Amino acid sequence: MTPGRVPVAAPAAAPGAGDGWSAGAAQALGAVLGAGALLLPAALAPQPGPWTGVAVAGVLAGWCLLVAAAGGTADSGPVAFVRDRLGPGPARAATALYFGGFATGQAGVALGAAGFALGDSGWRAYAAAVGVLCSAAAYAWFAPRGLSPAGRRLRLAAVLALAVAWRVLGGPLPGAGTGDRSGWAALPVAVPLLFGWVGLEGAVPAAARRRALGGTLLGIVLAAALYSVLLGPPPGASAPPPAAVAVEAALGLGSAALCWTYCRTNLQATAARWTELTGRTRRGGVVAAALIALGVLVLGGAARWDLPALLIGPGAATAALYTLIAVAAVRRPRPRPRPQEPTDHDHDHADRDRVLEGAARPAR
């Protein structure tokens, strides 16, 4: 999923800013690509096949056009987009979907990190994933700041380089897919595949910005092409020779370290959603999200789930969020109340019911 972003209010874009094709494509790719470029090939390849990714991308492109025609989400953010058309209740539901999807998703990120480090996905990986999750949560507790923009760009470049390296060497994760998949094989692979598309919901420009919208659609095509390559069968041979042990270990440790940084920044972003929902402290949100992810890990370990099963939760939350935004897109904006002199009673209700707008494109 996407690079972590500092959970603060997203400023409105300046008129004409980012209206070129290249800027729109770069924004879409920066919003979508992230840890999913490592985790999805480790979890799914080569099962989905190219057509599944193409079908998901086609649906998302149509969804993007629908939302763009309604004004887009790039300026105000997806939660404000829902609130302006459906009201505060559905907006809180959107925030809750962010929180639940991100909290459960960190179980998959932690298990992926452990799998990369150890080279398997069995009980040892689950035990190590608990350590990954707890250390990332401790760091998020004491260090509220996320990566700088330059750091996020560098991390994304490192993720893509590692994903390509795994692909060239014949596979993204030694030992991936060795678990029992009989319990989830009947489920549509498109659900966990949506884990890689979180972020697009906050990067849709208005239809009036035609060049930016065209660039966003181009970014969807490019991301879909990348995932099709990463999730497809290895080129040239059905069973390519494994990488040298030293190279394989280096790639595994580098991938594990990057997944750990995503887990940490995702917990920070999830804590911001907790604050929006409850009005309580960020640190409480870190603890709540970490406990939910830990519960998913314990349940997954007991049920012997593999990584794809852990991605069903965040994938389903993503599907529900995109559906909610699509419903909002077909509704007209709600009339705004006339400004009037506020009273102390009004202030009390506003402080209690206000839905804060977090990062327009949250971390994955």
Coordinates of C-alpha atoms in Angstrom, one line a residue:
M1 CA 0.0 0.0 0.0
T2 CA 1.1 3.8 -0.4
P3 CA 3.8 5.7 1.5
G4 CA 2.9 6.9 4.9
R5 CA 1.7 10.5 5.2
V6 CA 1.7 12.8 8.2
P7 CA -1.9 12.8 9.5
V8 CA -2.7 16.5 9.2
A9 CA -5.3 18.4 7.3
A10 CA -4.7 18.4 3.5
P11 CA -4.5 21.9 2.1
A12 CA -6.6 22.7 -1.0
A13 CA -4.7 22.6 -4.2
A14 CA -3.9 25.9 -5.8
P15 CA -5.9 26.6 -9.0
G16 CA -4.1 25.0 -11.9
A17 CA -1.6 23.2 -9.7
G18 CA -0.9 19.7 -10.9
D19 CA -3.1 19.9 -14.0
G20 CA -0.6 18.3 -16.4
W21 CA -0.7 14.7 -17.5
S22 CA 2.6 13.9 -15.9
A23 CA 1.6 15.5 -12.7
G24 CA -1.7 13.6 -12.5
A25 CA 0.0 10.3 -13.3
A26 CA 2.7 10.9 -10.7
Q27 CA 0.1 11.8 -8.1
A28 CA -1.9 8.7 -8.8
L29 CA 1.2 6.4 -8.8
G30 CA 2.5 8.0 -5.6
A31 CA -0.9 7.5 -3.9
V32 CA -1.3 3.9 -4.9
L33 CA 2.1 2.3 -5.0
G34 CA 3.7 1.3 -1.7
A35 CA 4.1 -1.9 0.4
G36 CA 1.6 -3.6 -1.8
A37 CA 4.2 -3.9 -4.6
L38 CA 6.1 -6.3 -2.3
L39 CA 3.3 -7.9 -0.3
L40 CA 0.8 -8.7 -3.2
P41 CA 3.4 -10.7 -5.3
A42 CA 4.4 -12.5 -2.1
A43 CA 0.8 -13.3 -1.2
L44 CA -0.8 -14.0 -4.6
A45 CA 1.7 -14.5 -7.4
P46 CA 1.2 -16.2 -9.8
Q47 CA -2.4 -17.1 -9.0
P48 CA -4.5 -14.0 -10.0
G49 CA -3.2 -14.0 -13.6
P50 CA -3.1 -10.8 -15.7
W51 CA -6.8 -10.5 -16.4
T52 CA -7.8 -10.2 -12.8
G53 CA -5.6 -7.1 -12.3
V54 CA -6.8 -5.6 -15.6
A55 CA -10.5 -6.1 -14.6
V56 CA -9.9 -4.5 -11.2
A57 CA -8.1 -1.5 -12.8
G58 CA -10.9 -1.2 -15.4
V59 CA -13.5 -1.0 -12.6
L60 CA -11.4 1.6 -10.7
A61 CA -11.0 3.7 -13.9
G62 CA -14.8 3.8 -14.3
W63 CA -15.1 4.6 -10.6
C64 CA -12.6 7.4 -11.0
L65 CA -14.6 9.0 -13.8
L66 CA -17.7 8.9 -11.7
V67 CA -16.1 10.6 -8.8
A68 CA -14.4 13.1 -11.0
A69 CA -17.7 14.1 -12.6
A70 CA -19.0 14.8 -9.0
G71 CA -16.1 17.2 -8.3
G72 CA -13.3 14.8 -7.3
T73 CA -11.6 14.2 -4.0
A74 CA -8.1 15.6 -4.6
D75 CA -8.9 19.0 -3.1
S76 CA -11.2 18.3 -0.1
G77 CA -10.4 14.6 0.7
P78 CA -12.6 11.6 0.6
V79 CA -14.2 12.0 4.0
A80 CA -15.3 15.6 3.3
F81 CA -16.5 14.4 -0.1
V82 CA -18.8 11.9 1.6
R83 CA -19.9 14.4 4.3
D84 CA -20.8 17.1 1.8
R85 CA -23.2 14.7 0.0
L86 CA -24.4 12.1 2.6
G87 CA -24.0 13.9 5.9
P88 CA -21.9 13.4 9.0
G89 CA -23.0 9.8 9.7
P90 CA -21.7 8.3 6.5
A91 CA -18.6 10.5 6.9
R92 CA -17.9 8.9 10.2
A93 CA -18.5 5.5 8.6
A94 CA -15.8 6.3 6.0
T95 CA -13.4 7.3 8.8
A96 CA -14.3 4.0 10.6
L97 CA -13.5 2.0 7.4
Y98 CA -10.1 3.7 7.2
F99 CA -9.4 2.9 10.8
G100 CA -10.6 -0.7 10.6
G101 CA -9.0 -1.4 7.3
F102 CA -5.7 0.0 8.3
A103 CA -5.6 -1.6 11.7
T104 CA -6.4 -5.1 10.4
G105 CA -4.0 -4.5 7.4
Q106 CA -1.0 -4.1 9.7
A107 CA -1.3 -7.8 10.6
G108 CA -0.6 -8.6 7.0
V109 CA 2.2 -6.0 6.7
A110 CA 3.9 -7.4 9.8
L111 CA 3.5 -11.0 8.6
G112 CA 4.9 -10.0 5.3
A113 CA 7.9 -8.4 7.0
A114 CA 8.5 -11.6 9.0
G115 CA 8.2 -13.8 6.0
F116 CA 10.7 -11.8 4.0
A117 CA 13.2 -11.9 6.9
L118 CA 12.7 -15.7 7.7
G119 CA 11.9 -17.0 4.2
D120 CA 8.7 -18.8 5.2
S121 CA 5.1 -18.2 6.2
G122 CA 4.6 -20.8 8.9
W123 CA 4.3 -20.4 12.7
R124 CA 7.8 -18.9 13.0
A125 CA 6.8 -16.1 10.7
Y126 CA 3.7 -15.4 12.9
A127 CA 5.8 -15.3 16.0
A128 CA 8.2 -12.9 14.4
A129 CA 5.3 -10.8 13.1
V130 CA 4.2 -10.2 16.6
G131 CA 7.7 -8.7 17.3
V132 CA 7.5 -6.6 14.1
L133 CA 4.1 -5.2 15.1
C134 CA 5.0 -4.5 18.7
S135 CA 8.3 -2.7 17.8
A136 CA 6.5 -0.6 15.1
A137 CA 3.8 0.3 17.5
A138 CA 6.4 1.3 20.1
Y139 CA 8.1 3.5 17.6
A140 CA 4.8 5.1 16.5
W141 CA 4.0 5.7 20.2
F142 CA 7.1 7.7 20.9
A143 CA 7.7 9.3 17.5
P144 CA 4.5 10.9 16.1
R145 CA 6.2 12.4 13.0
G146 CA 6.3 10.4 9.8
L147 CA 8.8 10.4 7.0
S148 CA 9.6 13.6 5.1
P149 CA 8.4 13.9 1.5
A150 CA 11.9 13.2 0.3
G151 CA 12.1 10.1 2.6
R152 CA 8.7 8.8 1.2
R153 CA 10.0 9.2 -2.3
L154 CA 13.2 7.4 -1.5
R155 CA 11.3 4.6 0.3
L156 CA 9.0 4.1 -2.7
A157 CA 11.9 3.9 -5.1
A158 CA 13.5 1.3 -2.8
V159 CA 10.2 -0.7 -2.8
L160 CA 10.0 -0.7 -6.6
A161 CA 13.6 -1.6 -7.0
L162 CA 13.2 -4.6 -4.6
A163 CA 10.0 -5.7 -6.3
V164 CA 11.7 -5.7 -9.7
A165 CA 14.7 -7.5 -8.2
W166 CA 12.5 -10.3 -6.7
R167 CA 10.8 -10.6 -10.1
V168 CA 14.0 -11.0 -12.0
L169 CA 15.3 -13.6 -9.5
G170 CA 12.2 -15.7 -9.9
G171 CA 9.9 -14.8 -6.9
P172 CA 9.1 -12.1 -4.4
L173 CA 9.3 -14.2 -1.2
P174 CA 11.1 -17.5 -0.5
G175 CA 8.6 -19.9 1.0
A176 CA 5.5 -17.8 0.0
G177 CA 2.5 -19.8 -0.7
T178 CA 3.5 -22.8 1.4
G179 CA 0.6 -22.5 3.8
D180 CA -2.7 -24.2 3.4
R181 CA -4.9 -22.0 1.1
S182 CA -7.9 -24.3 0.9
G183 CA -9.8 -22.1 3.3
W184 CA -9.7 -19.0 1.1
A185 CA -9.1 -20.3 -2.4
A186 CA -12.8 -19.9 -3.3
L187 CA -12.8 -16.2 -2.4
P188 CA -12.3 -13.7 -5.3
V189 CA -8.7 -12.8 -5.5
A190 CA -9.8 -9.3 -6.3
V191 CA -10.6 -8.6 -2.7
P192 CA -7.0 -8.9 -1.3
L193 CA -5.8 -7.4 -4.5
L194 CA -7.6 -4.1 -3.5
F195 CA -5.0 -3.8 -0.8
G196 CA -2.7 -2.4 -3.4
W197 CA -5.1 0.3 -4.6
V198 CA -5.7 2.1 -1.3
G199 CA -4.9 5.8 -1.8
L200 CA -6.6 6.3 -5.2
E201 CA -9.7 7.4 -3.3
G202 CA -8.1 10.7 -2.3
A203 CA -6.3 11.4 -5.6
V204 CA -9.2 11.9 -8.0
P205 CA -9.2 15.4 -9.6
A206 CA -12.4 17.2 -10.8
A207 CA -13.5 16.4 -14.3
A208 CA -12.9 20.1 -15.2
R209 CA -9.2 19.5 -14.7
R210 CA -9.0 17.4 -17.9
R211 CA -5.2 17.0 -18.1
A212 CA -4.9 16.0 -14.4
L213 CA -7.8 13.5 -14.8
G214 CA -6.1 12.1 -17.9
G215 CA -2.9 11.7 -16.0
T216 CA -4.7 10.0 -13.1
L217 CA -6.2 7.5 -15.6
L218 CA -2.7 7.0 -17.1
G219 CA -1.4 6.4 -13.6
I220 CA -4.1 3.7 -13.1
V221 CA -3.0 2.0 -16.3
L222 CA 0.7 2.1 -15.3
A223 CA 0.0 0.7 -11.9
A224 CA -2.1 -2.0 -13.4
A225 CA 0.6 -2.9 -15.8
L226 CA 3.2 -3.1 -13.0
Y227 CA 1.0 -5.4 -10.9
S228 CA 0.3 -7.6 -13.9
V229 CA 4.0 -8.1 -14.4
L230 CA 4.7 -8.6 -10.7
L231 CA 1.8 -11.0 -10.2
G232 CA 2.3 -13.0 -13.4
P233 CA 4.3 -16.2 -13.9
P234 CA 8.0 -15.9 -14.1
P235 CA 9.3 -15.2 -17.6
G236 CA 11.0 -17.7 -19.7
A237 CA 10.6 -20.8 -17.5
S238 CA 8.0 -22.3 -15.2
A239 CA 10.6 -22.9 -12.4
P240 CA 13.4 -20.4 -12.6
P241 CA 16.6 -21.1 -10.6
P242 CA 16.6 -19.5 -7.1
A243 CA 18.7 -16.6 -6.3
A244 CA 22.1 -17.1 -4.6
V245 CA 21.7 -17.4 -0.9
A246 CA 23.5 -14.2 0.0
V247 CA 21.5 -12.1 -2.6
E248 CA 18.3 -13.7 -1.5
A249 CA 19.0 -13.0 2.2
A250 CA 19.9 -9.4 1.4
L251 CA 16.7 -8.8 -0.6
G252 CA 14.7 -10.5 2.2
L253 CA 16.1 -8.3 4.9
G254 CA 15.7 -5.1 2.8
S255 CA 12.1 -6.0 2.1
A256 CA 11.4 -6.8 5.7
A257 CA 12.9 -3.4 6.8
L258 CA 10.8 -1.5 4.4
C259 CA 7.6 -3.4 5.4
W260 CA 8.5 -2.4 9.1
T261 CA 8.6 1.3 8.1
Y262 CA 5.2 1.0 6.4
C263 CA 3.8 -0.7 9.5
R264 CA 5.1 2.1 11.7
T265 CA 3.8 5.0 9.5
N266 CA 0.5 3.2 8.9
L267 CA -0.1 2.9 12.7
Q268 CA 0.6 6.7 12.9
A269 CA -2.0 7.4 10.2
T270 CA -4.5 4.9 11.9
A271 CA -4.0 6.8 15.2
A272 CA -5.2 10.0 13.4
R273 CA -8.4 8.3 12.3
W274 CA -8.9 7.1 15.9
T275 CA -8.7 10.7 17.0
E276 CA -11.2 11.8 14.4
L277 CA -13.6 9.0 15.5
T278 CA -13.3 9.4 19.3
G279 CA -11.7 12.7 20.0
R280 CA -9.1 10.9 22.2
T281 CA -5.3 11.0 22.1
R282 CA -3.2 9.8 19.2
R283 CA -1.3 7.4 21.5
G284 CA -4.5 5.7 22.4
G285 CA -5.1 5.2 18.7
V286 CA -1.7 3.6 18.3
V287 CA -2.5 1.1 21.1
A288 CA -6.0 0.4 19.8
A289 CA -4.8 -0.3 16.2
A290 CA -1.9 -2.4 17.4
L291 CA -4.2 -4.5 19.6
I292 CA -6.6 -5.1 16.7
A293 CA -3.7 -6.1 14.4
L294 CA -2.3 -8.4 17.2
G295 CA -5.7 -10.0 17.6
V296 CA -5.8 -10.7 13.8
L297 CA -2.3 -12.2 14.0
V298 CA -3.3 -14.5 16.9
L299 CA -6.4 -15.6 15.1
G300 CA -4.5 -16.1 11.8
G301 CA -1.8 -18.1 13.5
A302 CA -4.4 -20.3 15.3
A303 CA -6.3 -20.9 12.1
R304 CA -3.1 -21.4 10.0
W305 CA -4.0 -18.6 7.6
D306 CA -1.5 -17.5 5.0
L307 CA -0.8 -13.9 4.0
P308 CA -3.6 -13.7 1.4
A309 CA -6.2 -14.4 4.0
L310 CA -4.9 -11.6 6.2
L311 CA -5.3 -9.2 3.3
I312 CA -9.0 -10.0 2.9
G313 CA -10.0 -7.7 5.8
P314 CA -8.3 -4.5 4.5
G315 CA -9.3 -5.4 0.9
A316 CA -13.0 -5.6 2.0
A317 CA -12.7 -2.3 3.9
T318 CA -11.3 -0.7 0.7
A319 CA -14.1 -2.1 -1.4
A320 CA -16.7 -0.7 1.1
L321 CA -15.0 2.7 1.2
Y322 CA -14.9 2.9 -2.6
T323 CA -18.6 1.9 -2.7
L324 CA -19.5 4.6 -0.2
I325 CA -17.7 7.2 -2.2
A326 CA -19.5 6.1 -5.3
V327 CA -22.8 6.4 -3.6
A328 CA -21.9 9.9 -2.5
A329 CA -20.8 10.8 -6.1
V330 CA -24.3 10.2 -7.4
R331 CA -25.9 12.5 -4.8
R332 CA -26.0 16.2 -5.0
P333 CA -24.1 18.2 -2.3
R334 CA -26.2 18.9 0.7
P335 CA -27.2 22.6 1.1
R336 CA -25.0 24.4 3.6
P337 CA -26.7 26.1 6.5
R338 CA -26.7 29.9 6.5
P339 CA -24.0 31.4 8.8
Q340 CA -25.3 32.6 12.1
E341 CA -23.9 33.8 15.4
P342 CA -22.8 30.7 17.3
T343 CA -23.8 30.1 20.9
D344 CA -22.0 28.2 23.6
H345 CA -24.4 25.3 23.0
D346 CA -23.5 25.2 19.3
H347 CA -19.8 25.1 20.2
D348 CA -20.4 22.1 22.4
H349 CA -22.1 20.1 19.7
A350 CA -19.6 21.2 17.0
D351 CA -16.7 20.0 19.1
R352 CA -18.4 16.7 19.8
D353 CA -19.7 15.9 16.3
R354 CA -17.0 17.3 14.1
V355 CA -15.3 14.8 11.8
L356 CA -11.7 15.9 11.3
E357 CA -10.2 15.5 7.9
G358 CA -7.0 13.4 8.0
A359 CA -4.5 12.9 5.3
A360 CA -6.3 12.9 1.9
R361 CA -4.4 9.8 0.9
P362 CA -3.6 7.8 4.0
A363 CA -0.7 5.4 4.4
R364 CA -0.8 1.7 3.6

